[in-house]
CSV table of C-alpha atoms in Angstrom, one decimal:
chain,number,residue,atom,x,y,z
J,230,UNK,CA,29.7,-88.7,24.9
J,231,UNK,CA,32.5,-86.2,25.0
J,232,UNK,CA,32.9,-86.5,21.2
J,233,UNK,CA,29.2,-85.9,20.6
J,234,UNK,CA,29.5,-82.7,22.7
J,235,UNK,CA,32.5,-81.6,20.6
J,236,UNK,CA,30.7,-82.4,17.4
J,237,UNK,CA,27.6,-80.4,18.3
J,238,UNK,CA,29.5,-77.5,19.6
J,239,UNK,CA,31.7,-77.3,16.5
J,240,UNK,CA,28.9,-77.7,14.0
J,241,UNK,CA,26.2,-75.5,15.6
J,242,UNK,CA,27.0,-73.6,18.8
J,243,UNK,CA,30.5,-72.3,17.8
J,244,UNK,CA,29.8,-72.4,14.1
J,245,UNK,CA,33.1,-71.5,12.5
J,246,UNK,CA,31.5,-69.0,10.1
J,247,UNK,CA,28.7,-67.4,12.1
J,248,UNK,CA,30.1,-67.8,15.6
J,249,UNK,CA,33.8,-67.4,15.1
J,250,UNK,CA,33.7,-65.2,12.0
J,251,UNK,CA,36.3,-67.2,10.0
J,252,UNK,CA,36.3,-67.6,6.3
J,253,UNK,CA,34.1,-64.6,5.4
J,254,UNK,CA,35.7,-63.6,2.2
J,255,UNK,CA,34.7,-66.8,0.2
J,256,UNK,CA,31.5,-66.8,2.2
J,257,UNK,CA,30.4,-63.6,0.5
J,258,UNK,CA,32.2,-64.4,-2.7
J,259,UNK,CA,30.9,-67.8,-3.7
J,260,UNK,CA,27.5,-67.8,-2.0
J,261,UNK,CA,25.6,-66.4,-4.9
J,262,UNK,CA,24.6,-69.8,-6.3
J,263,UNK,CA,23.8,-73.0,-4.5
J,264,UNK,CA,26.0,-75.1,-6.9
J,265,UNK,CA,29.1,-73.1,-6.3
J,266,UNK,CA,28.4,-73.1,-2.6
J,267,UNK,CA,28.2,-76.9,-2.6
J,268,UNK,CA,31.5,-77.1,-4.5
J,269,UNK,CA,33.2,-74.8,-2.0
J,270,UNK,CA,31.8,-76.6,1.0
J,271,UNK,CA,33.0,-79.9,-0.3
J,272,UNK,CA,36.5,-78.5,-1.0
J,273,UNK,CA,36.6,-77.0,2.5
J,274,UNK,CA,35.6,-80.2,4.3
J,275,UNK,CA,38.2,-82.1,2.3
J,276,UNK,CA,41.1,-79.7,2.8
J,277,UNK,CA,40.3,-78.8,6.3
J,278,UNK,CA,40.4,-82.4,7.6
J,279,UNK,CA,43.6,-83.1,5.7
J,280,UNK,CA,45.3,-79.9,6.8
J,281,UNK,CA,44.2,-80.5,10.5
J,282,UNK,CA,45.8,-84.0,10.4
J,283,UNK,CA,49.1,-82.6,9.0
J,284,UNK,CA,49.3,-79.5,11.2
J,285,UNK,CA,48.4,-81.5,14.3
J,286,UNK,CA,51.1,-84.1,13.6
J,287,UNK,CA,53.7,-81.5,13.0
J,288,UNK,CA,52.7,-79.5,16.1
J,289,UNK,CA,52.6,-82.5,18.4
J,290,UNK,CA,55.6,-84.4,17.2
J,291,UNK,CA,58.0,-81.6,16.0
J,292,UNK,CA,57.2,-78.2,17.3
J,293,UNK,CA,56.2,-79.1,20.9
J,294,UNK,CA,59.0,-81.5,21.7
J,295,UNK,CA,61.6,-78.9,20.5
J,296,UNK,CA,59.8,-75.9,22.1
J,297,UNK,CA,59.3,-74.3,18.7
J,298,UNK,CA,55.7,-73.2,19.2
J,299,UNK,CA,56.5,-69.7,18.1
J,300,UNK,CA,57.0,-71.0,14.6
J,301,UNK,CA,53.4,-72.3,14.4
J,302,UNK,CA,52.1,-69.5,12.2
J,303,UNK,CA,54.8,-69.9,9.6
J,304,UNK,CA,54.7,-73.8,9.5
J,305,UNK,CA,50.9,-74.0,9.5
J,306,UNK,CA,50.5,-71.6,6.5
J,307,UNK,CA,53.3,-73.4,4.6
J,308,UNK,CA,51.8,-76.8,5.3
J,309,UNK,CA,48.3,-75.6,4.2
J,310,UNK,CA,49.6,-73.9,1.1
J,311,UNK,CA,51.7,-76.8,-0.1
J,312,UNK,CA,49.0,-79.3,0.9
J,313,UNK,CA,46.5,-77.4,-1.3
J,314,UNK,CA,49.0,-77.5,-4.2
J,315,UNK,CA,49.6,-81.2,-3.7
J,316,UNK,CA,45.9,-82.1,-3.5
J,317,UNK,CA,45.4,-80.1,-6.7
J,318,UNK,CA,48.1,-82.0,-8.5
J,319,UNK,CA,47.0,-85.4,-7.3
J,320,UNK,CA,43.4,-84.8,-8.1
J,321,UNK,CA,44.2,-83.6,-11.5
J,322,UNK,CA,46.1,-86.8,-12.2
J,323,UNK,CA,44.0,-89.4,-10.4
J,324,UNK,CA,40.4,-88.2,-10.3
J,325,UNK,CA,39.5,-85.9,-13.2
J,326,UNK,CA,35.8,-85.7,-12.1
J,327,UNK,CA,36.6,-84.6,-8.6
J,328,UNK,CA,39.1,-82.1,-9.9
J,329,UNK,CA,36.6,-80.6,-12.2
J,330,UNK,CA,34.2,-80.2,-9.4
J,331,UNK,CA,36.6,-78.8,-6.8
J,332,UNK,CA,39.4,-77.3,-8.9
J,333,UNK,CA,38.6,-73.6,-8.9
J,334,UNK,CA,37.8,-73.6,-5.2
J,335,UNK,CA,41.0,-75.4,-4.1
J,336,UNK,CA,43.2,-72.5,-5.2
J,337,UNK,CA,41.0,-70.1,-3.2
J,338,UNK,CA,41.3,-72.2,0.0
J,339,UNK,CA,45.0,-71.2,0.6
J,340,UNK,CA,43.9,-67.8,1.8
J,341,UNK,CA,40.8,-69.1,3.6
J,342,UNK,CA,41.1,-68.3,7.2
J,343,UNK,CA,38.7,-71.1,8.2
J,344,UNK,CA,41.2,-73.8,7.4
J,345,UNK,CA,44.0,-72.0,9.2
J,346,UNK,CA,41.7,-71.0,12.0
J,347,UNK,CA,40.7,-74.6,12.7
J,348,UNK,CA,44.4,-75.6,12.7
J,349,UNK,CA,45.2,-72.8,15.2
J,350,UNK,CA,42.3,-73.6,17.5
J,351,UNK,CA,43.3,-77.2,17.6
J,352,UNK,CA,46.9,-76.3,18.5
J,353,UNK,CA,45.7,-73.7,21.1
J,354,UNK,CA,43.4,-76.2,22.9
J,355,UNK,CA,45.9,-79.0,22.7
J,356,UNK,CA,43.5,-81.6,21.4
J,357,UNK,CA,44.2,-85.3,21.1
J,358,UNK,CA,44.1,-87.1,17.8
J,359,UNK,CA,40.4,-88.2,17.9
J,360,UNK,CA,39.2,-84.9,19.3
J,361,UNK,CA,41.1,-83.2,16.5
J,362,UNK,CA,39.5,-85.4,13.9
J,363,UNK,CA,36.0,-84.8,15.2
J,364,UNK,CA,36.5,-81.1,15.7
J,365,UNK,CA,38.0,-80.4,12.3
J,366,UNK,CA,35.4,-82.4,10.4
J,367,UNK,CA,32.5,-81.0,12.3
J,368,UNK,CA,33.8,-77.4,12.0
J,369,UNK,CA,34.2,-77.9,8.3
J,370,UNK,CA,30.7,-79.4,8.0
J,371,UNK,CA,29.3,-76.6,10.0
J,372,UNK,CA,31.0,-74.1,7.6
J,373,UNK,CA,29.6,-76.0,4.6
J,374,UNK,CA,26.1,-76.0,6.2
J,375,UNK,CA,26.1,-72.3,6.8
J,376,UNK,CA,27.5,-71.6,3.3
J,377,UNK,CA,24.8,-73.7,1.5
J,378,UNK,CA,21.9,-72.4,3.6
J,379,UNK,CA,23.1,-68.8,3.0
J,380,UNK,CA,23.4,-69.4,-0.7
J,381,UNK,CA,19.8,-70.6,-0.7
J,382,UNK,CA,18.7,-67.4,1.0
J,383,UNK,CA,20.8,-65.3,-1.4
J,384,UNK,CA,19.2,-66.8,-4.5
J,385,UNK,CA,15.9,-65.8,-3.1
J,386,UNK,CA,17.2,-62.4,-2.3
J,387,UNK,CA,17.8,-61.7,-5.9
J,388,UNK,CA,14.1,-61.8,-6.6
J,389,UNK,CA,13.1,-59.5,-3.8
J,390,UNK,CA,13.0,-55.7,-3.9
J,391,UNK,CA,16.0,-54.6,-1.9
J,392,UNK,CA,16.6,-50.9,-1.5
J,393,UNK,CA,19.2,-49.7,-4.0
J,394,UNK,CA,21.8,-48.7,-1.4
J,395,UNK,CA,21.5,-52.0,0.4
J,396,UNK,CA,22.1,-54.2,-2.6
J,397,UNK,CA,25.1,-56.5,-2.8
J,398,UNK,CA,27.5,-57.0,0.1
J,399,UNK,CA,25.5,-54.8,2.4
J,400,UNK,CA,22.3,-56.9,2.4
J,401,UNK,CA,24.3,-60.1,2.4
J,402,UNK,CA,26.0,-59.0,5.7
J,403,UNK,CA,22.7,-58.1,7.3
J,404,UNK,CA,21.2,-61.4,6.2
J,405,UNK,CA,24.3,-63.2,7.6
J,406,UNK,CA,23.7,-61.4,10.9
J,407,UNK,CA,20.1,-62.7,11.1
J,408,UNK,CA,21.3,-66.2,10.3
J,409,UNK,CA,24.0,-65.8,13.0
J,410,UNK,CA,21.2,-64.9,15.4
J,411,UNK,CA,19.4,-68.2,14.5
J,412,UNK,CA,22.7,-70.1,15.2
J,413,UNK,CA,23.0,-68.3,18.5
J,414,UNK,CA,19.8,-70.1,19.5
J,415,UNK,CA,21.8,-73.3,19.7
J,416,UNK,CA,23.8,-72.0,22.6
J,417,UNK,CA,21.4,-73.4,25.0
J,418,UNK,CA,22.2,-76.9,23.8
J,419,UNK,CA,25.8,-77.0,25.1
X,1477,UNK,CA,57.6,-40.0,-7.5
X,1478,UNK,CA,56.6,-36.7,-5.9
X,1479,UNK,CA,53.2,-36.5,-7.6
X,1480,UNK,CA,52.5,-40.1,-6.8
X,1481,UNK,CA,53.2,-39.5,-3.1
X,1482,UNK,CA,50.1,-37.6,-2.0
X,1483,UNK,CA,47.5,-39.7,-3.9
X,1484,UNK,CA,49.0,-42.9,-2.7
X,1485,UNK,CA,49.1,-41.6,0.9
X,1486,UNK,CA,45.5,-40.5,0.9
X,1487,UNK,CA,44.0,-43.3,-1.2
X,1488,UNK,CA,43.8,-45.7,1.8
X,1489,UNK,CA,41.8,-43.3,3.9
X,1490,UNK,CA,38.9,-42.9,1.6
X,1491,UNK,CA,39.2,-44.0,-2.0
X,1492,UNK,CA,40.1,-47.6,-1.1
X,1493,UNK,CA,39.6,-47.7,2.6
X,1494,UNK,CA,39.4,-51.3,3.7
X,1495,UNK,CA,37.1,-53.1,4.5
X,1496,UNK,CA,34.4,-50.8,3.1
X,1497,UNK,CA,35.6,-49.7,-0.3
X,1498,UNK,CA,38.0,-52.6,-0.7
X,1499,UNK,CA,35.8,-55.5,0.6
X,1500,UNK,CA,38.8,-57.5,1.9
X,1501,UNK,CA,39.8,-58.5,5.4
X,1502,UNK,CA,36.3,-58.9,6.7
X,1503,UNK,CA,37.0,-61.7,9.2
X,1504,UNK,CA,39.1,-59.6,11.7
X,1505,UNK,CA,36.8,-56.7,11.1
X,1506,UNK,CA,33.9,-58.8,12.3
X,1507,UNK,CA,35.7,-60.8,15.0
X,1508,UNK,CA,37.7,-58.5,17.1
X,1509,UNK,CA,35.7,-55.3,17.0
X,1510,UNK,CA,33.7,-56.0,20.2
X,1511,UNK,CA,35.4,-52.8,21.6
X,1512,UNK,CA,37.2,-49.8,20.2
X,1513,UNK,CA,40.4,-50.8,21.9
X,1514,UNK,CA,40.5,-54.3,20.3
X,1515,UNK,CA,39.7,-52.8,16.9
X,1516,UNK,CA,42.5,-50.3,17.2
X,1517,UNK,CA,45.0,-52.9,18.4
X,1518,UNK,CA,44.1,-55.3,15.6
X,1519,UNK,CA,44.2,-52.4,13.0
X,1520,UNK,CA,47.7,-51.3,14.2
X,1521,UNK,CA,49.0,-54.8,14.2
X,1522,UNK,CA,47.8,-55.3,10.6
X,1523,UNK,CA,49.2,-51.9,9.6
X,1524,UNK,CA,52.6,-52.8,11.0
X,1525,UNK,CA,52.6,-56.1,9.0
X,1526,UNK,CA,51.4,-54.3,5.9
X,1527,UNK,CA,54.0,-51.5,5.9
X,1528,UNK,CA,56.9,-53.9,6.4
X,1529,UNK,CA,55.6,-56.6,4.1
X,1530,UNK,CA,55.1,-54.1,1.3
X,1531,UNK,CA,58.6,-52.7,1.9
X,1532,UNK,CA,60.2,-56.2,1.9
X,1533,UNK,CA,58.3,-57.5,-1.1
X,1534,UNK,CA,58.9,-54.4,-3.1
X,1535,UNK,CA,62.7,-54.6,-2.4
X,1536,UNK,CA,62.8,-58.2,-3.5
X,1537,UNK,CA,60.4,-57.8,-6.4
X,1538,UNK,CA,63.1,-58.3,-9.0
X,1539,UNK,CA,64.6,-61.3,-7.2
X,1540,UNK,CA,61.5,-63.3,-6.6
X,1541,UNK,CA,60.7,-65.6,-9.7
X,1542,UNK,CA,57.1,-64.8,-10.8
X,1543,UNK,CA,56.1,-68.5,-10.7
X,1544,UNK,CA,56.6,-68.9,-7.0
X,1545,UNK,CA,55.8,-65.3,-6.0
X,1546,UNK,CA,52.6,-66.1,-4.0
X,1547,UNK,CA,54.4,-68.7,-1.9
X,1548,UNK,CA,57.3,-66.3,-1.3
X,1549,UNK,CA,55.0,-63.5,-0.3
X,1550,UNK,CA,53.3,-65.8,2.2
X,1551,UNK,CA,56.6,-66.7,3.8
X,1552,UNK,CA,57.6,-63.1,4.1
X,1553,UNK,CA,54.2,-62.2,5.6
X,1554,UNK,CA,54.1,-65.1,7.9
X,1555,UNK,CA,57.6,-64.2,9.3
X,1556,UNK,CA,56.4,-60.6,10.0
X,1557,UNK,CA,53.2,-61.9,11.6
X,1558,UNK,CA,55.2,-64.1,13.9
X,1559,UNK,CA,57.3,-61.1,14.9
X,1560,UNK,CA,54.1,-59.1,15.7
X,1561,UNK,CA,52.7,-62.0,17.6
X,1562,UNK,CA,55.8,-62.4,19.8
X,1563,UNK,CA,56.1,-58.6,20.3
X,1564,UNK,CA,52.4,-58.3,21.3
X,1565,UNK,CA,52.7,-61.2,23.8
X,1566,UNK,CA,55.7,-59.5,25.3
X,1567,UNK,CA,54.4,-55.9,25.6
X,1568,UNK,CA,50.6,-56.0,25.4
X,1569,UNK,CA,49.7,-59.3,26.9
X,1570,UNK,CA,46.1,-58.7,27.9
X,1571,UNK,CA,45.3,-57.4,24.4
X,1572,UNK,CA,47.1,-60.3,22.8
X,1573,UNK,CA,45.0,-62.7,24.8
X,1574,UNK,CA,41.8,-61.0,23.7
X,1575,UNK,CA,42.7,-61.0,20.1
X,1576,UNK,CA,43.7,-64.7,20.4
X,1577,UNK,CA,44.0,-66.6,17.1
X,1578,UNK,CA,43.2,-63.5,15.1
X,1579,UNK,CA,46.8,-62.3,15.3
X,1580,UNK,CA,48.3,-65.3,13.6
X,1581,UNK,CA,45.4,-65.1,11.2
X,1582,UNK,CA,46.7,-61.8,9.8
X,1583,UNK,CA,48.7,-64.1,7.5
X,1584,UNK,CA,45.6,-65.1,5.6
X,1585,UNK,CA,44.2,-61.5,5.7
X,1586,UNK,CA,43.5,-60.8,2.0
X,1587,UNK,CA,44.4,-57.1,2.4
X,1588,UNK,CA,48.1,-57.9,3.1
X,1589,UNK,CA,48.4,-60.3,0.2
X,1590,UNK,CA,46.3,-58.1,-2.0
X,1591,UNK,CA,48.5,-55.1,-1.5
X,1592,UNK,CA,51.6,-57.2,-2.0
X,1593,UNK,CA,50.3,-58.5,-5.3
X,1594,UNK,CA,48.5,-55.4,-6.5
X,1595,UNK,CA,51.0,-52.7,-5.5
X,1596,UNK,CA,54.3,-53.7,-3.9
X,1597,UNK,CA,55.2,-56.1,-6.7
X,1598,UNK,CA,55.1,-53.3,-9.3
X,1599,UNK,CA,56.4,-50.3,-7.4
X,1600,UNK,CA,59.7,-49.2,-5.7
X,1601,UNK,CA,60.1,-49.7,-1.9
X,1602,UNK,CA,59.5,-46.2,-0.6
X,1603,UNK,CA,56.2,-45.6,-2.3
X,1604,UNK,CA,55.1,-49.2,-1.5
X,1605,UNK,CA,55.7,-48.5,2.2
X,1606,UNK,CA,53.6,-45.3,1.9
X,1607,UNK,CA,50.8,-47.4,0.3
X,1608,UNK,CA,51.1,-49.9,3.2
X,1609,UNK,CA,51.0,-47.1,5.7
X,1610,UNK,CA,47.9,-45.6,4.0
X,1611,UNK,CA,45.9,-48.8,3.6
X,1612,UNK,CA,47.0,-50.0,7.1
X,1613,UNK,CA,46.0,-46.9,8.9
X,1614,UNK,CA,42.8,-46.8,6.9
X,1615,UNK,CA,42.1,-50.3,8.1
X,1616,UNK,CA,42.9,-49.3,11.7
X,1617,UNK,CA,40.5,-46.3,11.4
X,1618,UNK,CA,37.7,-48.5,10.1
X,1619,UNK,CA,38.2,-51.1,12.8
X,1620,UNK,CA,38.2,-48.5,15.5
X,1621,UNK,CA,35.1,-47.0,14.0
X,1622,UNK,CA,33.3,-50.3,14.0
X,1623,UNK,CA,34.6,-51.1,17.4
X,1624,UNK,CA,33.4,-47.7,18.7
X,1625,UNK,CA,29.9,-48.1,17.3
X,1626,UNK,CA,29.6,-51.6,18.8
X,1627,UNK,CA,31.1,-50.7,22.1
X,1628,UNK,CA,29.2,-47.4,22.6
X,1629,UNK,CA,25.8,-48.9,21.7
X,1630,UNK,CA,26.4,-52.4,22.9
X,1631,UNK,CA,28.0,-51.7,26.2
X,1632,UNK,CA,27.6,-48.0,26.8
X,1633,UNK,CA,31.4,-47.4,27.1
X,1634,UNK,CA,34.2,-46.1,24.8
X,1635,UNK,CA,37.7,-47.4,25.3
X,1636,UNK,CA,36.4,-48.7,28.6
X,1637,UNK,CA,35.1,-45.4,29.9
X,1638,UNK,CA,31.3,-45.0,30.4
X,1639,UNK,CA,30.0,-42.4,28.0
X,1640,UNK,CA,26.2,-42.8,27.8
X,1641,UNK,CA,25.2,-42.3,31.5
X,1642,UNK,CA,23.3,-44.5,33.9
X,1643,UNK,CA,19.9,-44.5,32.3
X,1644,UNK,CA,21.2,-46.0,29.1
X,1645,UNK,CA,20.2,-49.6,28.5
X,1646,UNK,CA,23.0,-51.3,26.5
X,1647,UNK,CA,22.0,-53.2,23.3
X,1648,UNK,CA,23.9,-56.4,24.1
X,1649,UNK,CA,23.0,-57.7,20.7
X,1650,UNK,CA,25.6,-55.5,19.1
X,1651,UNK,CA,28.6,-57.0,21.0
X,1652,UNK,CA,27.6,-60.6,20.0
X,1653,UNK,CA,28.4,-62.3,16.6
X,1654,UNK,CA,25.2,-61.3,14.8
X,1655,UNK,CA,25.6,-57.6,15.8
X,1656,UNK,CA,29.0,-57.5,14.0
X,1657,UNK,CA,27.5,-58.6,10.7
X,1658,UNK,CA,24.6,-56.1,11.0
X,1659,UNK,CA,26.8,-53.2,12.0
X,1660,UNK,CA,29.2,-53.6,9.0
X,1661,UNK,CA,26.2,-54.2,6.6
X,1662,UNK,CA,24.6,-51.0,7.8
X,1663,UNK,CA,27.8,-49.0,7.5
X,1664,UNK,CA,28.2,-50.3,4.0
X,1665,UNK,CA,24.7,-49.2,3.2
X,1666,UNK,CA,25.3,-45.7,4.7
X,1667,UNK,CA,28.4,-45.4,2.6
X,1668,UNK,CA,26.5,-46.3,-0.5
X,1669,UNK,CA,24.0,-43.7,0.4
X,1670,UNK,CA,26.7,-41.1,0.7
X,1671,UNK,CA,28.3,-42.2,-2.6
X,1672,UNK,CA,24.9,-41.9,-4.3
X,1673,UNK,CA,24.4,-38.4,-2.9
X,1674,UNK,CA,27.8,-37.4,-4.2
X,1675,UNK,CA,27.1,-39.0,-7.5
X,1676,UNK,CA,30.0,-41.4,-7.2
X,1677,UNK,CA,30.0,-45.0,-8.4
X,1678,UNK,CA,28.7,-47.7,-6.1
X,1679,UNK,CA,31.1,-50.1,-4.7
X,1680,UNK,CA,29.6,-53.6,-4.5
X,1681,UNK,CA,31.2,-57.0,-3.7
């Protein structure tokens, strides 16, 4: 029951993108087409879960026992950056199809605050292993969901007559605001 | 050097003021600008990191091999961010608690890495620090502006002091998540309107 609660809260109520405002740069950058949004969403889910497992292990088994919590920023970013590189190399060698689908997005993920943000939230709330797994996968899925939905709206937006000064980033942000409003409606659930 | 000084110093305040002209670093701009005070605190923390990281990276620009430069930049930036985090927890504890995970997230703020790659890696230390100062303070000004708008209209206060009187009904919408997106979107539109009126080029993401 507790895990279901975490899952719903991470996916909808505290949606990482629209509720916690993490990962906005790729959100505006790659949401112009549904296909690219799906690619990015898949890459995020993949890397976020892996990164959470690694950062959680390092935090619980190395940083905490030795009282080195102040090093978390430095270690987390290094883990994420090297993990992304590693995943890229392995995928290139082992699974060409997956690499072609995710390749471009993987490089972008290093500076995506959603991955780092999830890792930091896990460390801050001192979650257990299973909680961490549920939280990271559901946050990433929530991010992907918001990204794909938003890309759908943006494709439609291209066809409508937007005032000239509002075109581009401006209307995208206002649309995101309205979508965030819809996601706020989930707050009653938890 | 001398003729580069003034343009570099002022560029960050209008010509490439983040996050409006330079559409980078949106996450903290959305997340921590519930109040003017938070915006200012976050802006100054980012400016501090930006000045020192630009200085450090520019000093080391001939030593860092170009293949591993991004990784090296990230290590330098992460070290500086950890310093800021520790300093803020020591001297501004309530503010540090409010900003929460967004302080360590300065590491992945694209502005810092963007300036390192785009400016500090090509220019000598002093002018790079001037650039860091200019873009950093520009960012602080923007965040304070967004924070002020959201705080004044959303809560009726400015830096915690009531400004709009008793009869004002606060628009609570503006201090919540959706309000942040709408505020920044509207500011961008107004800026485009001003640019069009001046006959300048539009900046679009």
